[in-house]
XYZ file of C-alpha atoms in Angstrom:
611
model
C 18.130 81.460 81.194
C 19.153 82.774 77.798
C 21.739 85.555 77.916
C 22.682 87.273 74.666
C 23.632 90.687 73.411
C 20.398 92.317 72.294
C 19.895 93.997 68.937
C 16.250 94.989 68.758
C 14.555 95.710 65.415
C 12.364 98.727 64.725
C 8.567 98.524 65.124
C 5.922 101.197 65.598
C 4.817 101.305 69.223
C 3.256 104.439 70.697
C 4.738 105.667 73.981
C 3.969 108.405 76.495
C 7.061 109.320 78.497
C 7.437 112.790 79.985
C 10.146 115.068 78.685
C 10.667 117.476 81.573
C 12.685 117.522 84.780
C 14.674 114.524 83.559
C 16.876 112.930 86.199
C 17.199 109.272 85.174
C 20.714 107.959 85.845
C 22.702 107.611 82.643
C 24.532 104.407 81.756
C 27.402 103.788 79.386
C 26.850 100.108 78.698
C 27.560 98.865 75.182
C 26.017 95.401 75.604
C 22.679 94.409 77.055
C 22.357 91.009 78.699
C 18.554 90.845 78.686
C 15.801 92.395 76.589
C 14.885 95.795 77.937
C 12.167 97.449 75.929
C 9.969 97.276 72.879
C 11.575 99.024 69.907
C 9.714 102.334 70.204
C 11.785 102.995 73.312
C 15.083 101.790 71.841
C 15.312 102.620 68.160
C 16.657 106.169 68.762
C 19.358 104.992 71.178
C 22.639 106.825 70.584
C 24.805 105.299 73.321
C 24.463 101.554 72.732
C 22.616 100.598 75.917
C 19.315 99.702 74.189
C 17.379 102.532 75.815
C 17.111 106.315 75.769
C 18.524 108.028 78.854
C 19.991 111.407 79.765
C 23.248 110.239 78.158
C 21.478 110.164 74.792
C 20.044 113.634 75.400
C 23.560 114.919 76.140
C 24.825 113.506 72.842
C 21.848 114.943 71.002
C 22.190 118.357 72.610
C 25.832 118.532 71.541
C 24.737 117.741 67.992
C 22.192 120.567 67.635
C 22.796 122.290 64.328
C 24.429 119.262 62.716
C 23.150 118.894 59.143
C 23.059 116.009 56.726
C 26.026 117.488 54.851
C 28.228 117.662 57.953
C 30.779 115.171 59.191
C 29.318 113.082 61.986
C 25.790 113.123 60.549
C 25.733 109.328 60.397
C 26.269 109.166 64.161
C 23.133 111.189 64.966
C 20.884 110.934 61.924
C 18.691 108.320 63.618
C 17.215 111.046 65.872
C 16.186 113.313 62.985
C 12.569 112.545 63.804
C 11.107 115.314 61.627
C 13.352 114.274 58.708
C 14.396 117.829 57.852
C 18.080 116.967 57.536
C 19.160 118.890 60.635
C 19.272 118.148 64.383
C 17.089 120.728 66.129
C 15.214 121.145 69.414
C 12.287 119.410 67.742
C 14.413 116.293 67.456
C 15.546 116.619 71.071
C 11.916 116.773 72.149
C 11.099 113.715 70.039
C 14.047 111.841 71.510
C 13.002 112.681 75.069
C 9.602 111.108 74.453
C 11.343 107.767 73.963
C 12.581 107.806 77.552
C 10.794 105.552 80.005
C 10.085 108.386 82.376
C 6.887 109.861 83.799
C 6.903 112.257 86.726
C 3.118 112.556 86.865
C 0.918 110.751 89.402
C 1.371 106.963 89.540
C -1.716 104.757 89.782
C -1.026 101.166 90.800
C -4.383 99.900 89.534
C -3.892 98.298 86.100
C -0.320 99.626 85.913
C 1.766 97.828 83.291
C 5.536 97.429 83.271
C 6.122 100.589 81.231
C 4.094 102.660 83.687
C 5.891 101.113 86.663
C 9.329 101.613 85.145
C 8.547 105.171 84.053
C 7.381 106.133 87.539
C 10.341 104.439 89.235
C 12.784 106.055 86.795
C 11.278 109.460 87.572
C 11.484 108.907 91.313
C 7.710 109.190 91.679
C 7.663 105.790 93.327
C 10.033 102.951 94.150
C 9.973 99.192 93.978
C 9.715 99.128 97.773
C 6.618 101.320 97.632
C 5.023 99.290 94.846
C 5.795 96.023 96.621
C 4.375 97.313 99.904
C 1.278 98.568 98.089
C 0.624 95.108 96.684
C 1.184 93.534 100.105
C -1.313 96.015 101.548
C -3.859 95.093 98.882
C -3.387 91.390 99.601
C -3.949 92.023 103.310
C -7.025 94.176 102.681
C -8.696 92.191 99.938
C -7.622 88.582 99.593
C -9.225 86.867 102.570
C -11.888 89.496 103.303
C -15.260 89.307 101.540
C -16.036 92.679 99.972
C -19.708 92.912 100.821
C -22.724 90.928 101.902
C -23.181 87.791 99.847
C -19.665 88.029 98.391
C -16.885 85.477 98.870
C -13.249 86.166 99.672
C -10.798 85.655 96.821
C -8.408 83.305 98.682
C -5.966 83.776 95.823
C -2.699 83.924 97.791
C -1.191 81.071 99.816
C 2.001 82.813 100.970
C 3.771 86.146 100.747
C 7.538 86.411 100.784
C 9.361 87.626 103.897
C 12.222 88.852 101.702
C 10.212 90.619 98.989
C 10.789 94.079 100.468
C 14.521 93.387 100.802
C 14.620 92.347 97.145
C 12.713 95.501 96.218
C 15.224 97.627 98.115
C 18.037 95.905 96.220
C 16.255 96.654 92.934
C 15.943 100.314 93.908
C 19.662 100.420 94.708
C 20.474 98.836 91.347
C 18.355 101.436 89.564
C 20.067 104.272 91.440
C 23.503 102.943 90.526
C 22.975 101.638 86.995
C 19.651 102.922 85.716
C 16.896 100.637 84.470
C 18.666 97.358 83.772
C 15.592 95.314 82.858
C 11.934 95.779 82.051
C 11.183 93.637 85.114
C 13.512 95.453 87.506
C 11.559 95.926 90.731
C 8.272 94.518 89.359
C 6.391 92.256 91.851
C 5.410 88.796 90.568
C 2.961 86.203 91.925
C 3.751 82.555 91.165
C 1.382 79.625 91.172
C 2.373 77.564 94.205
C 3.757 74.679 92.189
C 6.891 76.655 91.239
C 9.800 75.984 93.599
C 11.030 79.057 95.480
C 13.868 79.108 97.994
C 12.108 81.724 100.142
C 8.600 80.229 100.360
C 7.324 76.645 100.616
C 5.923 74.953 97.527
C 2.696 73.236 98.551
C 1.108 72.501 95.151
C -2.067 73.529 96.986
C -2.010 70.473 99.255
C -1.930 70.588 103.064
C 0.156 67.426 102.916
C 3.040 69.524 101.526
C 2.869 72.598 103.778
C 6.468 71.929 104.843
C 7.928 71.580 101.351
C 10.597 74.273 101.582
C 12.986 73.674 98.699
C 16.514 75.044 98.740
C 16.374 76.332 95.159
C 14.145 78.097 92.669
C 12.512 76.578 89.624
C 14.482 77.481 86.509
C 11.814 79.916 85.339
C 11.917 81.637 88.736
C 15.684 81.954 88.451
C 15.135 83.794 85.177
C 12.691 86.188 86.792
C 15.015 86.955 89.684
C 17.949 87.410 87.280
C 15.846 90.000 85.458
C 15.310 91.901 88.705
C 11.701 90.873 89.334
C 10.435 90.698 92.912
C 8.930 87.328 93.819
C 6.092 88.689 95.928
C 3.782 85.770 96.645
C 2.723 82.204 95.924
C -0.762 81.965 94.461
C -3.285 79.298 95.359
C -4.323 76.664 92.844
C -6.469 73.649 92.279
C -4.705 70.987 94.348
C -1.804 69.474 92.401
C -3.050 71.441 89.370
C -5.625 68.802 88.531
C -8.857 70.629 87.663
C -10.671 73.836 86.848
C -12.506 74.330 90.189
C -9.523 75.809 92.075
C -10.011 74.046 95.383
C -7.023 73.671 97.693
C -6.193 72.344 101.166
C -2.837 74.016 101.896
C -2.466 75.372 105.470
C -5.813 73.960 106.557
C -6.815 71.214 108.979
C -7.336 67.687 107.716
C -10.568 67.394 105.768
C -10.848 71.139 105.100
C -10.458 72.870 101.754
C -11.154 76.268 100.193
C -12.310 77.534 96.809
C -10.792 80.485 94.974
C -13.261 83.149 93.828
C -13.288 85.270 90.708
C -12.961 88.975 91.565
C -15.676 89.839 89.033
C -18.341 87.455 90.330
C -17.138 86.127 93.666
C -19.722 83.374 93.743
C -18.104 81.960 90.607
C -14.834 80.049 90.535
C -11.704 81.825 89.356
C -11.111 78.853 87.075
C -8.212 76.515 87.328
C -5.925 75.176 87.951
C -4.069 78.519 88.052
C -7.092 80.174 89.656
C -5.179 81.980 92.384
C -2.881 83.575 89.840
C -5.879 84.579 87.734
C -7.797 86.121 90.626
C -4.745 87.900 92.077
C -3.618 89.538 88.846
C -7.161 90.510 87.848
C -7.697 92.143 91.263
C -4.343 93.979 91.053
C -2.697 92.096 93.925
C 0.575 91.745 91.979
C 2.130 93.089 88.805
C 2.367 89.924 86.697
C 1.548 86.288 87.450
C 2.671 82.847 86.371
C 0.625 79.705 86.013
C 1.026 76.270 84.496
C -1.098 74.641 81.816
C -1.619 70.952 81.095
C -5.126 70.946 79.652
C -6.260 74.559 80.096
C -4.937 75.709 83.455
C -3.568 79.062 82.238
C -6.250 79.687 79.654
C -9.352 78.946 81.757
C -8.537 81.396 84.584
C -7.344 83.940 82.022
C -10.734 83.776 80.317
C -12.704 83.885 83.573
C -10.677 86.857 84.826
C -10.155 88.991 81.693
C -6.428 88.350 81.449
C -3.842 87.641 78.795
C -2.351 84.175 79.166
C 0.443 82.506 77.218
C 0.700 78.740 76.917
C 4.127 78.575 75.232
C 5.408 75.886 72.919
C 6.219 72.843 75.035
C 10.000 73.190 75.216
C 10.258 76.988 75.283
C 10.366 77.363 79.080
C 11.934 74.823 81.419
C 9.619 72.802 83.673
C 12.487 71.931 86.021
C 11.534 72.714 89.612
C 7.794 72.839 88.925
C 5.539 70.206 90.497
C 4.333 68.223 87.458
C 0.927 66.963 86.452
C 1.683 65.349 83.084
C 4.976 66.216 81.447
C 3.792 65.236 77.989
C 1.671 68.409 78.076
C 2.842 70.543 81.036
C 4.197 74.020 80.444
C 4.524 77.187 82.506
C 3.655 80.646 81.291
C 2.701 84.221 82.195
C -0.734 85.596 83.053
C -1.022 89.363 82.834
C -3.328 92.314 82.383
C -1.816 93.176 78.993
C -0.055 91.526 76.072
C 2.921 93.797 76.747
C 3.355 92.485 80.300
C 2.956 88.891 79.166
C 5.591 89.310 76.449
C 8.060 90.959 78.828
C 7.577 88.151 81.349
C 8.030 85.497 78.660
C 11.358 87.050 77.654
C 12.770 86.393 81.133
C 11.699 82.753 81.378
C 12.776 81.036 78.169
C 15.998 79.234 77.360
C 17.759 75.906 77.001
C 18.061 74.133 80.356
C 19.764 70.802 81.052
C 17.154 70.201 83.756
C 14.470 69.896 81.070
C 16.030 68.320 77.970
C 13.099 69.150 75.673
C 14.173 72.810 75.839
C 17.099 71.947 73.560
C 14.596 71.959 70.679
C 14.323 75.758 70.809
C 17.963 76.409 69.904
C 18.121 79.037 67.164
C 14.339 79.489 67.070
C 13.767 82.266 69.607
C 13.916 86.040 69.013
C 15.978 88.649 70.774
C 12.807 89.866 72.488
C 9.139 89.051 72.078
C 8.335 92.727 72.591
C 9.723 93.437 69.108
C 6.641 91.781 67.597
C 4.151 94.000 69.441
C 2.944 95.975 66.447
C -0.547 97.544 66.593
C -0.831 96.915 62.847
C 0.103 93.217 62.985
C -3.421 92.156 61.952
C -3.132 94.063 58.686
C -2.375 91.437 56.048
C -2.555 88.484 58.443
C -4.400 85.283 57.542
C -6.201 83.623 60.456
C -8.302 80.472 60.187
C -11.002 78.914 62.315
C -12.734 75.542 62.417
C -16.508 76.070 62.808
C -17.056 73.244 65.321
C -14.851 75.150 67.787
C -17.331 78.044 67.692
C -20.544 76.032 67.563
C -19.969 72.440 68.709
C -23.588 71.390 68.122
C -22.854 69.389 64.940
C -20.237 67.290 66.757
C -22.716 65.973 69.323
C -26.146 67.652 69.291
C -27.324 65.678 72.306
C -24.553 67.075 74.509
C -23.618 70.443 73.015
C -25.289 73.601 71.837
C -23.958 76.961 70.765
C -23.410 79.464 73.563
C -25.037 82.724 72.413
C -22.508 84.971 74.172
C -19.527 83.107 72.779
C -20.931 83.001 69.246
C -21.761 86.719 69.329
C -18.329 87.653 70.634
C -16.581 85.406 68.118
C -18.507 86.987 65.247
C -17.612 90.397 66.664
C -13.960 89.332 66.828
C -13.993 88.243 63.188
C -15.459 91.610 62.196
C -12.835 93.504 64.200
C -9.955 91.521 62.747
C -11.214 92.013 59.228
C -11.654 95.741 59.874
C -8.007 95.798 60.994
C -6.935 94.253 57.685
C -6.849 90.541 58.469
C -8.298 87.815 56.287
C -10.313 85.362 58.384
C -10.712 81.967 56.734
C -13.375 79.394 57.592
C -11.632 76.012 57.372
C -13.046 72.700 56.295
C -12.825 70.362 59.277
C -10.045 67.808 58.655
C -10.905 64.121 58.964
C -8.321 63.664 61.723
C -9.417 66.647 63.794
C -11.960 64.993 66.092
C -9.523 62.221 66.986
C -6.938 64.851 67.930
C -9.168 66.893 70.235
C -10.751 63.760 71.720
C -7.381 62.596 73.067
C -7.469 62.888 76.852
C -5.055 64.701 79.150
C -2.172 62.724 80.584
C -3.042 63.778 84.134
C -4.259 60.294 85.104
C -1.708 58.052 83.423
C 1.352 60.254 84.012
C 0.826 61.889 87.395
C 2.235 59.131 89.635
C 5.324 58.636 87.487
C 6.107 62.326 87.041
C 5.382 63.207 90.673
C 7.845 60.565 91.841
C 10.575 62.238 89.794
C 9.838 65.578 91.467
C 9.770 63.967 94.933
C 13.157 62.342 94.343
C 14.718 65.568 93.085
C 13.156 68.297 95.214
C 10.684 67.367 97.937
C 11.934 68.575 101.329
C 12.952 65.750 103.680
C 10.570 67.071 106.348
C 7.579 66.134 104.173
C 6.326 62.671 105.126
C 3.620 62.321 102.437
C 5.947 61.295 99.638
C 3.696 58.997 97.628
C 0.084 59.246 96.545
C -1.046 56.631 99.123
C 0.771 58.620 101.830
C -0.971 61.808 100.662
C -4.322 60.075 101.084
C -3.296 58.558 104.417
C -2.362 62.017 105.727
C -5.964 63.199 105.390
C -4.633 66.644 104.439
C -5.870 66.883 100.878
C -9.123 67.709 99.089
C -10.876 64.668 100.447
C -13.611 64.575 97.798
C -10.855 63.490 95.401
C -9.770 60.376 97.228
C -10.992 58.133 94.415
C -9.097 60.250 91.873
C -5.879 59.915 93.865
C -6.315 56.174 94.234
C -6.921 55.816 90.501
C -3.713 57.670 89.741
C -1.747 55.661 92.277
C -2.880 52.421 90.635
C -1.317 53.248 87.245
C 1.557 50.807 86.769
C 4.859 51.583 85.117
C 3.784 49.350 82.224
C 0.618 51.386 81.769
C 2.625 54.593 81.901
C 5.031 53.374 79.218
C 2.172 52.188 77.001
C 0.692 55.681 77.270
C 3.595 58.144 77.507
C 6.662 56.101 76.611
C 8.590 56.734 73.373
C 6.214 54.469 71.462
C 3.192 55.098 73.700
C -0.270 55.718 72.287
C -0.476 59.240 73.732
C 3.015 60.109 72.519
C 2.140 58.961 69.022
C -1.113 60.931 68.852
C 0.525 64.131 70.093
C 3.388 63.820 67.604
C 1.023 63.236 64.689
C -1.246 66.043 65.860
C 1.678 68.465 65.695
C 2.442 67.380 62.133
C -1.181 67.604 61.038
C -1.804 71.035 62.541
C 1.335 72.509 60.998
C 0.301 71.033 57.647
C -3.141 72.621 58.018
C -1.598 76.043 58.642
C 0.602 75.579 55.585
C -2.242 74.314 53.381
C -4.276 77.470 53.902
C -1.230 79.767 54.164
C -2.286 80.830 57.644
C -0.444 82.794 60.303
C -2.600 81.299 63.070
C -5.838 79.574 63.989
C -8.265 81.117 66.462
C -11.148 79.858 68.586
C -12.956 80.784 71.827
C -11.201 79.735 75.036
C -14.573 79.234 76.695
C -17.974 80.632 77.578
C -18.926 82.923 80.490
C -17.451 80.968 83.416
C -17.424 77.780 81.390
C -15.309 75.828 78.934
C -16.088 75.448 75.241
C -16.349 71.893 73.841
C -12.825 70.408 73.467
C -11.169 73.658 72.370
C -8.692 73.668 75.227
C -7.178 70.366 74.085
C -5.855 71.602 70.756
C -2.712 73.255 72.125
C -1.800 70.539 74.698
C -2.424 67.775 72.159
C -0.009 69.345 69.686
C 2.442 71.182 71.973
C 1.873 74.297 69.869
C 1.724 77.759 71.476
C -1.352 79.858 72.172
C -2.137 83.322 73.455
C -5.533 83.911 75.051
C -6.953 87.386 75.657
C -10.326 89.085 76.223
C -12.733 89.311 73.274
C -15.546 90.959 75.216
C -18.189 90.415 77.872
C -21.726 89.089 78.065
C -24.544 91.639 77.901
C -28.051 92.063 79.271
C -30.242 89.179 78.190
C -27.288 86.760 78.294
C -25.925 84.734 81.189
C -24.020 86.780 83.809
C -23.908 90.185 82.101
C -20.362 91.481 82.354
C -18.711 88.041 82.399
C -15.618 87.872 80.218
C -14.825 85.440 77.398
C -11.410 85.082 75.737
C -10.309 84.412 72.193
C -7.372 82.020 71.780
C -4.796 82.311 68.979
C -2.681 79.245 68.139
C 0.462 79.326 66.014
C 3.365 77.236 64.859
C 5.980 75.785 67.200
C 8.298 78.487 68.581
C 6.431 81.204 66.679
C 5.178 83.035 69.741
C 6.270 86.240 67.981
C 3.504 86.002 65.397
C 0.661 85.179 67.757
C 1.770 87.787 70.283
C 1.802 90.378 67.516
C -1.714 89.407 66.441
C -2.908 89.438 70.049
C -1.367 92.855 70.677
C -2.939 94.304 67.555
C -6.361 92.948 68.560
C -5.928 94.214 72.130
C -5.020 97.717 70.965
C -8.025 97.803 68.639
C -10.518 96.669 71.295
C -9.276 97.233 74.870
C -11.721 94.674 76.310
C -9.878 94.231 79.606
C -12.018 95.418 82.550
C -11.145 96.080 86.207
C -13.168 94.314 88.946
C -15.163 96.987 90.770
C -14.968 95.296 94.182
C -11.205 95.935 94.458
C -10.506 99.663 93.964
C -7.431 101.586 95.035
C -6.867 101.611 98.791
C -7.138 104.940 100.610
């Protein structure tokens, strides 16, 4: 993972750290090897460690009375928060507010990384306590239906036997060195197609229950290096194929289980990263990770009122992740806030020899994505939309009609963005657009080829089902998909090359789509394009294909819920914001600004705090 000295720019982010009874360990570091905090918490740093600690307060206290005409003013002028030309107790109080420290009560429900770090820094809680609390919630809620007529979530496949040991190590690191990372001690749930050395990687299939790899996926290495606690492996639609989230892992032959949404348990959590979506929405872990080929981060994010990032293909390494179609696969965070998603993204990007496409990002990534989280980012932004992505009726009136909830929420989103200072531009539909979004996913033509590469590199020798025919022969898979598996197995190497090879038809369409979409953004001088990710517990036309068919990044986040008189009152729908390659900064800033203006995230009522 990327390791650089961090120099974080100033941006206006509001914080709420306590300023009394301060006892956070001070550090004297002069270089920071990973992004720590958004700029609000760093731009008054006096000691060079990219955060405000008691060491900064000591320096400031010694400077009380220093005026702008005195020698040494340049060393402390940054903390003159009231701009009166003198360091006073008012400035000390302002500086203390920039500490990540809160000695008030800690509430695990909906806690973000700032709240977790502030409570751990204050000694109110520890990583061990937070980790145990999540394990307790998993035990109480995940496989137990919460009322008559409700379904169990079934969002977690495995929990780690070493998570509490890792949490204890994080607590020891904090005691010795202070807060060394925004993810230090934060529990993470991973979709169970990410390799982990401490838990098997089943890809949701009973045929791979014994797939214990001896290494982590590269993205997981980045999380552990940042001090995160790998808490659990989340369930998924078997081999990440579809949106139903049905899996067979750890079940008898012929048996399978569906994942439920914590908001409406008789609805699917979406897929294929449905377990991650359900677990994070129900507060069973701090932050989650999914993968997305044709919508597998964005669908469960929309169904479960989460923020999801589908990064530029090439920003985060896919090495050590069970593939579906590498022309479009990417991993990314799923979180309850844009802040958490940005922090998680920071830890998982970088050039990796195990995934050569990551070399394309060199020189194109920021010091930290948190620096772009400005509540005023919408002011002055230009955001376009293509009408057919809101109302697909004109594209095929016999098959599609406008969803009233989605249309209402999109119109509401436009109004909000304009009220926040954005210009929203209705775009004329380009001639090439339908061909681009009509291009199919590579999950059929690429799966056999790409899976064989994973098997050769990582599959544990104890696993006997090493080919698609052997998976079918085992009987331990979602048996209703036998025809699908056989179709994938029948794809020849010649067919694969004609589709996904250097000159393949799919490769050509995706490359041209990237060019055309960037040209469209430039033509209208746009910062981004937006469109609904779906409908209440449904997908929207071919919207989900735009990002995979161009490789361009998107952020999806809640834009509101259905109301009385509409389908499933209270069901969430997300807005998706797409930007240029490797410009996650811009779309994260827009998403953060929209989130702060609306606060549409809701908490599922069936999963309250435990007694």
